[in-house]
Coordinates of N, CA and C in Angstrom, one line a residue:
V1 N -231.9 22.7 126.4 CA -233.2 22.2 126.1 C -234.1 23.3 125.8
S2 N -234.8 23.3 124.7 CA -235.8 24.5 124.6 C -237.3 24.0 124.6
H3 N -238.1 24.6 125.1 CA -239.5 24.2 125.3 C -240.3 25.4 125.0
G4 N -241.5 25.2 124.3 CA -242.4 26.3 124.0 C -243.2 26.6 125.1
L5 N -243.5 27.9 125.5 CA -244.3 28.3 126.5 C -245.1 29.5 126.1
G6 N -246.5 29.2 125.8 CA -247.2 30.4 125.3 C -246.7 31.0 124.1
G7 N -246.1 30.2 123.2 CA -245.6 30.8 121.9 C -244.2 31.3 122.0
T8 N -243.7 31.4 123.1 CA -242.2 31.9 123.2 C -241.3 30.8 123.6
K9 N -240.1 30.9 123.2 CA -239.1 29.9 123.5 C -238.3 30.2 124.8
V10 N -238.4 29.3 125.7 CA -237.5 29.6 126.9 C -236.6 28.3 127.1
R11 N -235.5 28.7 127.7 CA -234.4 27.7 127.9 C -234.5 27.1 129.2
A12 N -234.8 25.8 129.4 CA -234.7 25.1 130.6 C -233.4 24.4 130.8
R13 N -232.8 24.7 131.8 CA -231.5 24.2 131.9 C -231.0 24.1 133.5
I14 N -230.0 23.2 133.7 CA -229.4 23.1 134.9 C -227.9 23.3 134.6
T15 N -227.2 24.1 135.4 CA -225.8 24.4 135.2 C -225.0 23.5 136.0
L16 N -224.0 22.8 135.2 CA -223.1 21.9 135.8 C -221.6 22.4 135.4
S17 N -220.6 22.2 136.3 CA -219.3 22.6 136.0 C -218.5 21.3 136.1
F18 N -217.5 21.0 135.1 CA -216.7 19.8 135.1 C -215.3 20.3 135.3
R19 N -215.0 21.4 135.7 CA -213.6 21.9 135.9 C -213.1 21.4 137.3
P20 N -211.8 21.2 137.4 CA -211.3 20.9 138.7 C -211.7 21.9 139.8
R21 N -211.8 23.2 139.3 CA -212.3 24.3 140.2 C -213.3 25.1 139.5
V22 N -214.4 25.4 140.3 CA -215.4 26.3 139.7 C -214.9 27.6 139.4
S23 N -215.3 28.1 138.2 CA -214.8 29.4 137.8 C -215.8 30.5 138.1
T24 N -215.5 31.8 137.9 CA -216.4 32.8 138.1 C -217.4 32.8 137.0
G25 N -217.1 32.4 135.8 CA -217.9 32.2 134.8 C -219.0 31.3 135.0
D26 N -218.6 30.1 135.6 CA -219.5 29.0 135.9 C -220.6 29.7 137.0
F27 N -220.1 30.4 137.9 CA -221.0 31.0 139.0 C -222.1 32.0 138.3
L28 N -221.6 32.7 137.4 CA -222.4 33.7 136.7 C -223.4 33.0 135.8
E29 N -223.0 31.9 135.2 CA -223.8 31.2 134.2 C -225.0 30.6 135.1
T30 N -224.8 30.2 136.3 CA -225.8 29.7 137.2 C -226.8 30.8 137.4
F31 N -226.4 32.0 137.6 CA -227.4 33.2 137.9 C -228.1 33.4 136.6
S32 N -227.5 33.2 135.5 CA -228.2 33.4 134.3 C -229.4 32.4 134.1
A33 N -229.1 31.2 134.5 CA -230.1 30.1 134.4 C -231.2 30.4 135.5
F34 N -230.8 31.0 136.6 CA -231.7 31.3 137.7 C -232.7 32.4 137.2
L35 N -232.1 33.4 136.5 CA -233.0 34.5 136.0 C -233.8 34.2 134.7
T36 N -233.6 32.9 134.2 CA -234.4 32.5 133.0 C -235.6 31.7 133.5
P37 N -236.8 31.8 132.9 CA -238.0 31.0 133.3 C -237.7 29.5 133.2
W38 N -238.1 28.8 134.2 CA -237.9 27.3 134.2 C -239.2 26.7 133.6
V39 N -238.9 25.7 132.8 CA -240.0 24.8 132.4 C -239.6 23.3 132.5
P40 N -240.5 22.4 132.8 CA -240.1 21.0 133.0 C -239.3 20.4 131.9
M41 N -238.4 19.6 132.1 CA -237.5 19.1 131.1 C -238.4 17.8 130.4
I42 N -238.2 17.5 129.2 CA -238.7 16.3 128.7 C -237.4 15.3 128.8
F43 N -237.6 14.2 129.5 CA -236.4 13.4 129.8 C -236.2 12.4 128.7
T44 N -235.1 12.6 128.0 CA -234.9 11.6 126.8 C -233.7 10.8 127.0
A45 N -232.7 11.2 127.8 CA -231.5 10.5 128.1 C -231.7 9.5 129.2
V46 N -232.5 9.8 130.1 CA -232.9 8.8 131.2 C -234.5 8.9 131.2
P47 N -235.2 8.2 130.3 CA -236.6 8.3 130.2 C -237.4 7.9 131.3
D48 N -236.8 7.0 132.3 CA -237.6 6.7 133.4 C -237.6 7.7 134.5
L49 N -237.0 8.8 134.3 CA -237.0 9.9 135.4 C -238.4 10.6 135.4
S50 N -238.7 11.1 136.5 CA -240.0 11.8 136.5 C -240.1 12.8 137.7
Y51 N -240.8 13.9 137.6 CA -240.8 14.9 138.7 C -242.0 14.4 139.6
R52 N -241.8 14.6 140.8 CA -242.9 14.3 141.7 C -243.9 15.4 141.6
S53 N -245.1 15.2 142.1 CA -246.2 16.2 142.1 C -245.7 17.5 142.9
G54 N -245.7 18.6 142.4 CA -245.3 19.8 143.0 C -243.9 20.2 143.0
A55 N -243.2 19.4 142.1 CA -241.7 19.6 141.9 C -241.5 21.0 141.0
G56 N -240.3 21.4 141.0 CA -240.0 22.5 140.0 C -239.0 23.4 140.7
F57 N -238.8 24.6 140.0 CA -237.8 25.6 140.5 C -238.6 26.9 140.7
P58 N -238.2 27.8 141.6 CA -239.1 29.0 141.8 C -239.2 29.9 140.5
N59 N -238.2 29.9 139.7 CA -238.3 30.7 138.6 C -239.1 30.2 137.4
G60 N -240.0 29.2 137.8 CA -240.9 28.6 136.8 C -242.3 28.4 137.4
V61 N -242.3 28.2 138.8 CA -243.5 27.8 139.4 C -244.1 28.8 140.4
V62 N -243.3 29.7 140.9 CA -243.8 30.7 141.9 C -244.2 31.9 141.1
P63 N -245.5 32.1 141.2 CA -246.1 33.3 140.5 C -245.4 34.6 141.0
G64 N -245.0 35.3 140.0 CA -244.5 36.6 140.2 C -242.9 36.6 140.6
F65 N -242.3 35.5 140.8 CA -240.9 35.3 141.2 C -240.0 36.1 140.4
L66 N -240.0 36.0 139.1 CA -239.1 36.7 138.2 C -239.3 38.2 138.0
E67 N -240.7 38.5 138.1 CA -241.1 39.8 137.8 C -240.9 40.7 139.1
S68 N -240.9 40.2 140.3 CA -240.8 41.0 141.5 C -239.6 40.4 142.2
M69 N -238.5 40.3 141.7 CA -237.3 39.7 142.3 C -237.0 40.3 143.6
R70 N -237.0 39.5 144.8 CA -236.8 40.2 146.0 C -235.7 39.4 146.8
I71 N -234.5 39.3 146.2 CA -233.5 38.6 146.8 C -232.7 39.8 147.6
G72 N -232.6 39.7 148.8 CA -231.9 40.6 149.7 C -230.5 40.1 150.1
L73 N -230.3 38.8 150.2 CA -229.2 38.1 150.7 C -228.7 37.0 150.0
L74 N -227.5 36.8 149.7 CA -227.0 35.7 148.9 C -225.9 35.1 149.7
R75 N -226.2 33.9 150.3 CA -225.1 33.2 151.1 C -224.4 32.3 150.3
I76 N -223.0 32.5 150.3 CA -222.1 31.6 149.5 C -221.0 31.2 150.4
D77 N -220.2 30.2 149.9 CA -219.1 29.7 150.8 C -217.8 30.7 150.4
N78 N -216.8 30.4 151.0 CA -215.6 31.2 150.9 C -214.6 30.7 149.8
D79 N -215.2 30.1 148.7 CA -214.3 29.7 147.6 C -213.8 31.1 146.9
L80 N -212.6 31.0 146.5 CA -211.9 32.2 145.9 C -212.7 32.8 144.7
T81 N -213.3 31.8 144.0 CA -214.1 32.2 142.9 C -215.2 33.3 143.2
H82 N -215.7 33.2 144.3 CA -216.8 34.2 144.8 C -216.4 35.6 145.2
Y83 N -215.0 35.7 145.3 CA -214.4 37.0 145.6 C -214.1 37.8 144.3
G84 N -214.3 37.2 143.2 CA -214.1 37.9 141.9 C -215.0 39.2 141.8
D85 N -214.4 40.1 141.1 CA -215.1 41.4 140.9 C -216.4 41.1 140.1
A86 N -216.3 40.1 139.3 CA -217.5 39.8 138.5 C -218.7 39.4 139.4
V87 N -218.4 38.7 140.5 CA -219.4 38.3 141.4 C -219.7 39.3 142.4
L88 N -218.6 39.9 143.0 CA -219.0 40.9 144.0 C -219.6 42.3 143.5
L89 N -219.2 42.8 142.3 CA -219.6 43.9 141.8 C -220.9 43.7 140.8
Y90 N -220.7 42.9 139.9 CA -221.9 42.6 139.0 C -223.1 42.1 139.6
L91 N -223.0 41.1 140.4 CA -224.3 40.5 141.0 C -224.8 41.6 142.1
K92 N -224.0 42.3 142.7 CA -224.6 43.3 143.7 C -225.4 44.3 142.8
R93 N -224.8 44.8 141.7 CA -225.4 45.8 140.8 C -226.6 45.3 140.2
L94 N -226.5 44.0 139.6 CA -227.6 43.5 138.9 C -228.8 43.1 139.7
L95 N -228.6 42.6 140.9 CA -229.7 42.1 141.7 C -229.9 43.0 143.0
G96 N -229.0 43.9 143.3 CA -229.1 44.7 144.4 C -229.2 44.0 145.8
L97 N -228.3 42.9 145.8 CA -228.3 42.1 147.0 C -227.1 42.3 147.9
T98 N -227.1 41.8 149.1 CA -225.9 41.7 149.9 C -225.4 40.3 149.9
I99 N -224.1 40.2 149.9 CA -223.5 38.9 149.8 C -222.8 38.6 151.1
E100 N -223.2 37.4 151.7 CA -222.6 37.0 152.9 C -221.8 35.7 152.7
F101 N -220.6 35.7 153.2 CA -219.7 34.6 153.0 C -219.8 33.7 154.3
G102 N -220.0 32.4 154.1 CA -220.1 31.4 155.1 C -218.7 31.2 155.8
K103 N -218.7 30.6 157.0 CA -217.6 30.2 157.7 C -216.9 29.0 157.0
V104 N -215.6 29.2 157.0 CA -214.7 28.0 156.5 C -215.0 26.7 157.2
R105 N -215.3 25.7 156.5 CA -215.5 24.3 157.0 C -216.8 24.3 158.0
H106 N -217.7 25.1 157.7 CA -219.0 25.1 158.5 C -220.1 24.5 157.5
W107 N -220.0 23.2 157.2 CA -221.0 22.7 156.3 C -222.5 22.7 156.8
I108 N -222.7 22.8 158.0 CA -224.1 22.8 158.5 C -224.8 24.0 158.0
A109 N -224.2 25.1 157.7 CA -224.9 26.3 157.2 C -225.2 26.1 155.7
R110 N -224.8 25.0 155.0 CA -225.2 24.8 153.7 C -226.0 23.5 153.7
H111 N -227.0 23.3 154.5 CA -227.9 22.2 154.6 C -228.5 21.8 153.3
A112 N -229.1 22.8 152.6 CA -229.7 22.5 151.3 C -228.7 22.0 150.2
V113 N -227.5 22.6 150.2 CA -226.6 22.1 149.3 C -226.1 20.7 149.6
E114 N -225.9 20.4 150.8 CA -225.5 19.0 151.4 C -226.5 18.1 151.0
Q115 N -227.8 18.4 151.2 CA -228.9 17.6 150.9 C -229.0 17.2 149.4
I116 N -228.7 18.1 148.5 CA -228.7 17.9 147.1 C -227.5 16.8 146.8
F117 N -226.4 17.1 147.4 CA -225.2 16.1 147.0 C -225.5 14.7 147.7
S118 N -226.2 14.7 148.8 CA -226.6 13.3 149.2 C -227.6 12.7 148.3
E119 N -228.6 13.4 147.9 CA -229.5 12.8 147.0 C -228.9 12.5 145.8
L120 N -228.1 13.3 145.2 CA -227.3 12.9 143.9 C -226.5 11.6 144.1
Q121 N -225.8 11.5 145.2 CA -225.0 10.3 145.5 C -225.9 9.1 145.6
R122 N -227.1 9.2 146.2 CA -228.0 8.1 146.3 C -228.6 7.7 145.0
H123 N -228.8 8.6 144.1 CA -229.4 8.3 142.8 C -228.5 8.1 141.6
L124 N -227.2 8.4 141.8 CA -226.2 8.2 140.8 C -226.2 6.6 140.4
V125 N -226.6 5.8 141.1 CA -226.7 4.3 140.8 C -227.6 4.0 139.7
R126 N -228.4 5.0 139.4 CA -229.3 4.9 138.2 C -228.6 4.9 136.9
L127 N -227.4 5.4 136.9 CA -226.5 5.5 135.8 C -225.6 4.2 135.9
P128 N -225.0 3.8 134.7 CA -224.2 2.6 134.8 C -222.8 2.8 135.4
S129 N -222.4 3.9 135.8 CA -221.2 4.1 136.5 C -221.5 5.2 137.5
T130 N -220.7 5.0 138.7 CA -220.8 5.9 139.7 C -219.6 6.0 140.6
T131 N -219.5 7.0 141.3 CA -218.3 7.1 142.2 C -218.7 6.6 143.5
G132 N -219.9 6.2 143.7 CA -220.3 5.6 145.0 C -220.2 6.5 146.2
S133 N -220.4 5.9 147.3 CA -220.3 6.8 148.5 C -219.0 6.7 149.3
G134 N -218.0 6.0 148.7 CA -216.7 6.0 149.5 C -215.9 4.8 148.9
P135 N -214.8 4.6 149.4 CA -213.8 3.7 148.7 C -214.3 2.2 149.0
S136 N -215.0 2.0 150.0 CA -215.5 0.7 150.3 C -216.9 0.3 149.5
D137 N -217.4 1.3 148.9 CA -218.7 1.1 148.1 C -218.4 0.2 146.9
P138 N -219.2 -0.8 146.7 CA -218.9 -1.7 145.5 C -219.1 -1.1 144.2
H139 N -219.8 0.1 144.1 CA -220.0 0.8 142.9 C -218.7 1.5 142.4
V140 N -217.7 1.6 143.2 CA -216.5 2.4 143.0 C -215.5 1.7 142.0
R141 N -215.7 0.4 141.7 CA -214.8 -0.3 140.9 C -214.6 0.4 139.6
D142 N -213.6 1.1 139.4 CA -213.2 1.8 138.1 C -214.4 2.6 137.5
P143 N -214.8 3.6 138.3 CA -215.9 4.5 137.8 C -215.7 5.2 136.5
V144 N -214.4 5.7 136.3 CA -214.1 6.4 135.0 C -214.1 5.5 133.9
G145 N -213.5 4.3 134.0 CA -213.5 3.3 133.0 C -214.8 2.8 132.7
Q146 N -215.8 2.7 133.7 CA -217.1 2.3 133.4 C -217.9 3.4 132.8
A147 N -217.6 4.7 133.1 CA -218.3 5.8 132.5 C -218.0 5.9 131.0
V148 N -216.7 5.6 130.8 CA -216.3 5.5 129.3 C -216.9 4.4 128.6
K149 N -216.7 3.2 129.2 CA -217.3 1.9 128.6 C -218.8 2.0 128.4
Q150 N -219.5 2.5 129.4 CA -221.0 2.6 129.2 C -221.5 3.9 128.5
R151 N -220.5 4.7 128.2 CA -220.9 6.0 127.5 C -221.8 6.8 128.2
I152 N -221.5 7.1 129.5 CA -222.3 8.0 130.3 C -222.2 9.4 129.7
T153 N -223.4 10.0 129.4 CA -223.5 11.3 128.7 C -223.7 12.4 129.6
L154 N -223.3 13.5 129.2 CA -223.7 14.8 129.9 C -225.2 15.0 130.0
A155 N -225.9 14.6 129.0 CA -227.4 14.7 129.1 C -227.9 13.9 130.1
E156 N -227.5 12.7 130.3 CA -227.9 11.8 131.4 C -227.7 12.4 132.8
L157 N -226.5 13.0 133.0 CA -226.2 13.6 134.2 C -227.0 14.8 134.5
R158 N -227.2 15.7 133.5 CA -228.0 16.9 133.5 C -229.4 16.6 134.0
E159 N -230.0 15.5 133.4 CA -231.4 15.2 133.6 C -231.5 14.7 135.2
L160 N -230.5 13.9 135.5 CA -230.6 13.4 136.9 C -230.5 14.5 138.0
V161 N -229.5 15.4 137.7 CA -229.4 16.5 138.6 C -230.6 17.5 138.6
E162 N -231.2 17.6 137.5 CA -232.4 18.4 137.3 C -233.5 17.9 138.2
V163 N -233.9 16.6 138.0 CA -235.1 16.0 138.6 C -234.7 15.9 140.2
I164 N -233.6 15.7 140.6 CA -233.2 15.7 142.0 C -233.5 16.9 142.7
I165 N -233.1 18.0 142.1 CA -233.3 19.3 142.7 C -234.7 19.8 142.7
A166 N -235.4 19.6 141.5 CA -236.8 20.0 141.3 C -237.6 19.2 142.3
N167 N -237.3 17.9 142.5 CA -238.1 17.0 143.4 C -237.9 17.5 144.9
L168 N -236.6 17.9 145.3 CA -236.4 18.4 146.6 C -237.1 19.7 146.9
N169 N -237.3 20.5 145.9 CA -238.0 21.7 146.0 C -239.5 21.4 146.3
G170 N -240.0 20.3 145.9 CA -241.3 20.0 146.1 C -241.6 19.0 147.3
L171 N -240.6 18.8 148.1 CA -240.7 17.9 149.2 C -241.0 18.6 150.4
P172 N -242.1 18.2 151.2 CA -242.4 18.8 152.5 C -241.3 18.8 153.4
R173 N -241.0 19.9 154.1 CA -240.0 20.0 155.2 C -240.5 20.3 156.5
E174 N -240.0 19.6 157.5 CA -240.3 19.8 158.9 C -240.2 21.3 159.2
E175 N -239.0 21.9 158.9 CA -238.7 23.1 159.3 C -239.6 24.2 158.7
L176 N -240.4 23.8 157.7 CA -241.4 24.8 157.1 C -242.8 24.3 157.4
Y177 N -242.9 23.5 158.6 CA -244.2 23.0 159.0 C -244.9 22.2 158.0
R178 N -244.2 21.3 157.4 CA -244.7 20.4 156.3 C -245.0 21.0 155.0
A179 N -244.7 22.3 154.7 CA -244.8 22.8 153.4 C -243.6 22.6 152.7
T180 N -243.7 22.7 151.4 CA -242.5 22.6 150.5 C -241.8 23.8 150.4
P181 N -240.5 23.9 150.0 CA -239.9 25.2 149.8 C -240.6 26.0 148.7
L182 N -241.2 25.4 147.6 CA -241.9 26.1 146.7 C -243.2 26.7 147.3
Q183 N -244.0 26.0 148.1 CA -245.1 26.4 148.7 C -244.8 27.7 149.5
K184 N -243.8 27.6 150.3 CA -243.4 28.6 151.3 C -243.0 29.9 150.4
M185 N -242.2 29.8 149.4 CA -242.0 31.0 148.5 C -243.3 31.5 147.9
T186 N -244.2 30.7 147.4 CA -245.4 31.1 146.8 C -246.3 32.0 147.9
R187 N -246.3 31.4 149.1 CA -247.0 32.2 150.2 C -246.2 33.5 150.4
E188 N -245.0 33.6 150.5 CA -244.2 34.8 150.7 C -244.5 35.8 149.5
F189 N -244.5 35.4 148.3 CA -244.7 36.3 147.2 C -246.1 36.7 147.1
A190 N -247.1 35.9 147.5 CA -248.5 36.3 147.5 C -248.7 37.3 148.5
G191 N -248.0 37.4 149.6 CA -248.3 38.3 150.7 C -247.5 39.7 150.5
S192 N -246.9 39.9 149.3 CA -246.2 41.1 149.2 C -247.0 42.0 148.4

């Protein structure tokens, strides 16, 4: 999706992988999106979606975020994809950061990621097909067949994932003393 911003074209996108296993290329594509200025999507596939007030991504709403990149630590899980030279060498050289691998089966360290999956699972019912929350969920009846029958599109899924993550970034958090993640980052960057 391209949007104009001050006369220049920027690409607003969320990256998704549909492979059985995430590839190193998928991981690096995510970082490419991270380093590209974000602008709000115009929702056409699921027109009833909307951003909450204060929603967004740091690379589009935190002043100075892309200009003064200050990432010192990247925490990722122990997927074999993350051990590829493209990740270990290229990202370290590109961003000058330290990579820390999480403990195996230690999901609590990935709270933000787990929260995104939880919200995605909760909101997938907005689409005519869903995998539901488990085998006993009534939405599970032939999800692949329903997706084909209802013609679920990649655009619908992208828009849903985009709005979920952007809205979570604008949601006040107890651990941040009721600030949103974006407000916290804005304060951090203003203090530098």
